[in-house]
PDB file of C-alpha atoms in Angstrom:
ATOM      1  CA  MET A   1    -198.336 225.995  97.592  1.00 38.00           C
ATOM      2  CA  GLU A   2    -199.546 227.594  94.356  1.00 44.00           C
ATOM      3  CA  GLN A   3    -198.257 231.132  93.802  1.00 50.00           C
ATOM      4  CA  HIS A   4    -200.758 233.806  92.822  1.00 52.00           C
ATOM      5  CA  PRO A   5    -200.529 237.556  92.133  1.00 55.00           C
ATOM      6  CA  GLY A   6    -200.546 239.916  95.066  1.00 54.00           C
ATOM      7  CA  HIS A   7    -198.258 241.112  97.813  1.00 55.00           C
ATOM      8  CA  ARG A   8    -197.619 238.547 100.512  1.00 55.00           C
ATOM      9  CA  PRO A   9    -195.441 239.876 103.328  1.00 59.00           C
ATOM     10  CA  ASP A  10    -194.455 237.151 105.770  1.00 60.00           C
ATOM     11  CA  GLY A  11    -195.693 237.684 109.263  1.00 66.00           C
ATOM     12  CA  ALA A  12    -196.742 236.162 112.492  1.00 74.00           C
ATOM     13  CA  VAL A  13    -200.303 235.296 113.362  1.00 85.00           C
ATOM     14  CA  GLY A  14    -202.177 238.191 114.944  1.00 87.00           C
ATOM     15  CA  HIS A  15    -200.425 241.232 113.451  1.00 84.00           C
ATOM     16  CA  PRO A  16    -202.868 244.131 112.943  1.00 88.00           C
ATOM     17  CA  VAL A  17    -204.026 244.844 109.383  1.00 87.00           C
ATOM     18  CA  TYR A  18    -205.054 248.427 108.586  1.00 88.00           C
ATOM     19  CA  GLU A  19    -206.992 249.586 105.518  1.00 90.00           C
ATOM     20  CA  MET A  20    -204.849 251.560 103.063  1.00 86.00           C
ATOM     21  CA  LEU A  21    -207.553 253.673 101.407  1.00 88.00           C
ATOM     22  CA  PRO A  22    -211.094 254.776 102.264  1.00 92.00           C
ATOM     23  CA  ALA A  23    -213.400 251.931 101.248  1.00 93.00           C
ATOM     24  CA  THR A  24    -216.612 250.066 102.003  1.00 95.00           C
ATOM     25  CA  THR A  25    -216.601 246.418 102.989  1.00 93.00           C
ATOM     26  CA  GLN A  26    -218.114 244.534 100.083  1.00 86.00           C
ATOM     27  CA  ASP A  27    -218.164 241.005 101.394  1.00 79.00           C
ATOM     28  CA  ILE A  28    -216.564 238.557 103.710  1.00 72.00           C
ATOM     29  CA  GLU A  29    -214.584 235.877 101.918  1.00 65.00           C
ATOM     30  CA  THR A  30    -213.899 232.543 103.544  1.00 65.00           C
ATOM     31  CA  ALA A  31    -213.266 230.122 100.706  1.00 64.00           C
ATOM     32  CA  SER A  32    -210.211 230.301  98.471  1.00 72.00           C
ATOM     33  CA  CYS A  33    -208.200 232.683 100.613  1.00 81.00           C
ATOM     34  CA  GLY A  34    -209.043 231.419 104.070  1.00 87.00           C
ATOM     35  CA  THR A  35    -210.658 234.085 106.195  1.00 89.00           C
ATOM     36  CA  GLY A  36    -210.657 237.188 104.024  1.00 89.00           C
ATOM     37  CA  LEU A  37    -212.125 240.588 103.479  1.00 91.00           C
ATOM     38  CA  ARG A  38    -212.970 242.425 100.251  1.00 90.00           C
ATOM     39  CA  LEU A  39    -213.374 246.211 100.273  1.00 92.00           C
ATOM     40  CA  ASN A  40    -214.809 248.352  97.473  1.00 92.00           C
ATOM     41  CA  LEU A  41    -212.601 251.334  96.580  1.00 90.00           C
ATOM     42  CA  GLY A  42    -215.055 252.722  94.017  1.00 88.00           C
ATOM     43  CA  ASN A  43    -214.984 252.429  90.201  1.00 85.00           C
ATOM     44  CA  ASN A  44    -215.353 248.647  90.637  1.00 87.00           C
ATOM     45  CA  ASP A  45    -211.849 248.516  92.154  1.00 89.00           C
ATOM     46  CA  ARG A  46    -211.463 246.317  95.224  1.00 89.00           C
ATOM     47  CA  ILE A  47    -208.757 245.539  97.743  1.00 90.00           C
ATOM     48  CA  VAL A  48    -208.620 242.005  99.090  1.00 89.00           C
ATOM     49  CA  TYR A  49    -206.978 240.772 102.289  1.00 89.00           C
ATOM     50  CA  CYS A  50    -206.587 236.995 102.752  1.00 87.00           C
ATOM     51  CA  HIS A  51    -205.531 234.482 105.413  1.00 87.00           C
ATOM     52  CA  LEU A  52    -206.744 236.602 108.347  1.00 90.00           C
ATOM     53  CA  THR A  53    -207.222 235.077 111.793  1.00 90.00           C
ATOM     54  CA  SER A  54    -209.983 237.589 112.489  1.00 91.00           C
ATOM     55  CA  ARG A  55    -211.898 240.489 110.941  1.00 92.00           C
ATOM     56  CA  SER A  56    -212.610 243.728 112.787  1.00 93.00           C
ATOM     57  CA  VAL A  57    -215.280 245.113 110.463  1.00 93.00           C
ATOM     58  CA  GLY A  58    -218.631 243.809 109.267  1.00 89.00           C
ATOM     59  CA  ASN A  59    -220.197 243.792 105.827  1.00 89.00           C
ATOM     60  CA  GLY A  60    -221.335 247.060 104.217  1.00 92.00           C
ATOM     61  CA  VAL A  61    -219.359 249.279 106.601  1.00 93.00           C
ATOM     62  CA  SER A  62    -217.530 252.457 105.490  1.00 95.00           C
ATOM     63  CA  VAL A  63    -213.890 252.108 106.478  1.00 94.00           C
ATOM     64  CA  PRO A  64    -211.542 255.108 106.604  1.00 93.00           C
ATOM     65  CA  ALA A  65    -207.881 254.724 105.696  1.00 88.00           C
ATOM     66  CA  GLY A  66    -205.939 253.602 108.723  1.00 88.00           C
ATOM     67  CA  GLN A  67    -208.764 251.683 110.423  1.00 92.00           C
ATOM     68  CA  LEU A  68    -208.022 248.229 111.807  1.00 92.00           C
ATOM     69  CA  VAL A  69    -209.804 245.692 109.571  1.00 93.00           C
ATOM     70  CA  GLY A  70    -208.391 242.427 110.864  1.00 91.00           C
ATOM     71  CA  ARG A  71    -205.387 240.430 112.040  1.00 90.00           C
ATOM     72  CA  SER A  72    -202.939 238.407 109.954  1.00 86.00           C
ATOM     73  CA  GLY A  73    -202.966 234.666 110.160  1.00 87.00           C
ATOM     74  CA  ASN A  74    -202.684 231.360 108.394  1.00 86.00           C
ATOM     75  CA  THR A  75    -206.267 230.426 107.476  1.00 86.00           C
ATOM     76  CA  GLY A  76    -206.345 228.640 104.140  1.00 82.00           C
ATOM     77  CA  THR A  77    -202.594 227.980 104.355  1.00 76.00           C
ATOM     78  CA  ASN A  78    -200.120 226.678 106.887  1.00 73.00           C
ATOM     79  CA  THR A  79    -197.666 229.568 106.485  1.00 78.00           C
ATOM     80  CA  PRO A  80    -198.526 232.722 108.448  1.00 81.00           C
ATOM     81  CA  HIS A  81    -198.676 235.672 106.066  1.00 78.00           C
ATOM     82  CA  LEU A  82    -200.996 238.351 104.762  1.00 81.00           C
ATOM     83  CA  HIS A  83    -202.032 238.270 101.118  1.00 83.00           C
ATOM     84  CA  VAL A  84    -203.014 241.701  99.759  1.00 85.00           C
ATOM     85  CA  GLU A  85    -204.130 242.430  96.214  1.00 85.00           C
ATOM     86  CA  ILE A  86    -206.031 245.081  94.332  1.00 87.00           C
ATOM     87  CA  ARG A  87    -208.556 243.825  91.762  1.00 87.00           C
ATOM     88  CA  THR A  88    -209.519 246.470  89.240  1.00 87.00           C
ATOM     89  CA  GLY A  89    -212.853 246.777  87.457  1.00 86.00           C
ATOM     90  CA  ASP A  90    -211.165 245.694  84.227  1.00 85.00           C
ATOM     91  CA  GLY A  91    -210.380 242.300  85.772  1.00 84.00           C
ATOM     92  CA  LEU A  92    -206.677 242.806  86.463  1.00 84.00           C
ATOM     93  CA  ILE A  93    -204.954 242.026  89.733  1.00 84.00           C
ATOM     94  CA  ARG A  94    -202.649 244.883  90.685  1.00 83.00           C
ATOM     95  CA  CYS A  95    -199.698 244.707  93.028  1.00 79.00           C
ATOM     96  CA  PRO A  96    -200.187 247.152  95.932  1.00 82.00           C
ATOM     97  CA  GLN A  97    -196.486 247.540  96.808  1.00 78.00           C
ATOM     98  CA  ARG A  98    -196.109 250.963  95.189  1.00 75.00           C
ATOM     99  CA  LEU A  99    -199.261 252.137  96.946  1.00 76.00           C
ATOM    100  CA  LEU A 100    -198.032 250.791 100.293  1.00 75.00           C
ATOM    101  CA  LEU A 101    -194.684 252.550  99.909  1.00 74.00           C
ATOM    102  CA  ALA A 102    -196.326 255.856  98.949  1.00 71.00           C
ATOM    103  CA  ILE A 103    -198.612 255.716 101.977  1.00 70.00           C
ATOM    104  CA  TYR A 104    -195.723 254.793 104.280  1.00 67.00           C
ATOM    105  CA  ASP A 105    -193.505 257.597 102.924  1.00 72.00           C
ATOM    106  CA  GLY A 106    -196.326 260.149 102.942  1.00 71.00           C
ATOM    107  CA  ALA A 107    -195.871 260.611  99.179  1.00 74.00           C
ATOM    108  CA  ALA A 108    -198.596 261.214  96.631  1.00 75.00           C
ATOM    109  CA  ARG A 109    -200.544 257.987  96.130  1.00 75.00           C
ATOM    110  CA  PRO A 110    -200.413 256.459  92.649  1.00 74.00           C
ATOM    111  CA  ALA A 111    -203.730 255.807  90.940  1.00 78.00           C
ATOM    112  CA  VAL A 112    -204.910 252.233  91.512  1.00 78.00           C
ATOM    113  CA  ARG A 113    -205.070 251.562  87.775  1.00 76.00           C
ATOM    114  CA  THR A 114    -201.429 252.625  87.268  1.00 76.00           C
ATOM    115  CA  LEU A 115    -200.125 250.061  89.749  1.00 75.00           C
ATOM    116  CA  PRO A 116    -198.152 247.178  88.199  1.00 72.00           C
ATOM    117  CA  THR A 117    -199.780 243.836  87.472  1.00 72.00           C
ATOM    118  CA  SER A 118    -196.507 241.988  87.968  1.00 65.00           C
ATOM    119  CA  GLY A 119    -193.297 242.328  89.900  1.00 59.00           C
ATOM    120  CA  CYS A 120    -194.882 241.662  93.270  1.00 62.00           C
ATOM    121  CA  THR A 121    -192.836 239.971  95.933  1.00 50.00           C
ATOM    122  CA  LEU A 122    -194.449 236.620  96.542  1.00 41.00           C
ATOM    123  CA  GLY A 123    -193.872 234.763  99.755  1.00 39.00           C
TER     124      GLY A 123
END
């Protein structure tokens, strides 16, 4: 399988996926990343979730941080995992690991555009 930028924690099919930041669903993606979801964070920054078995939100919906947006899966691949990436307005793909850790630890969240573009753990 071709490796691509983003954070890809291994997981079983059906694990809940929660939105990390307040966002608005921009579109539903079903091509290159299996069943996916793209959310607009503002400033042309987007967070993308791929390989979902299901989505819990529709298009154009405001989503608060912490809301269930879908369930992990293996659509578009045969290995169950969740692919998460942040695409910035300047065209870069940012690794969300630092953001995930800050949210989990309750620490101050780093700015999306200061997140690294490399060094992600790829599954």
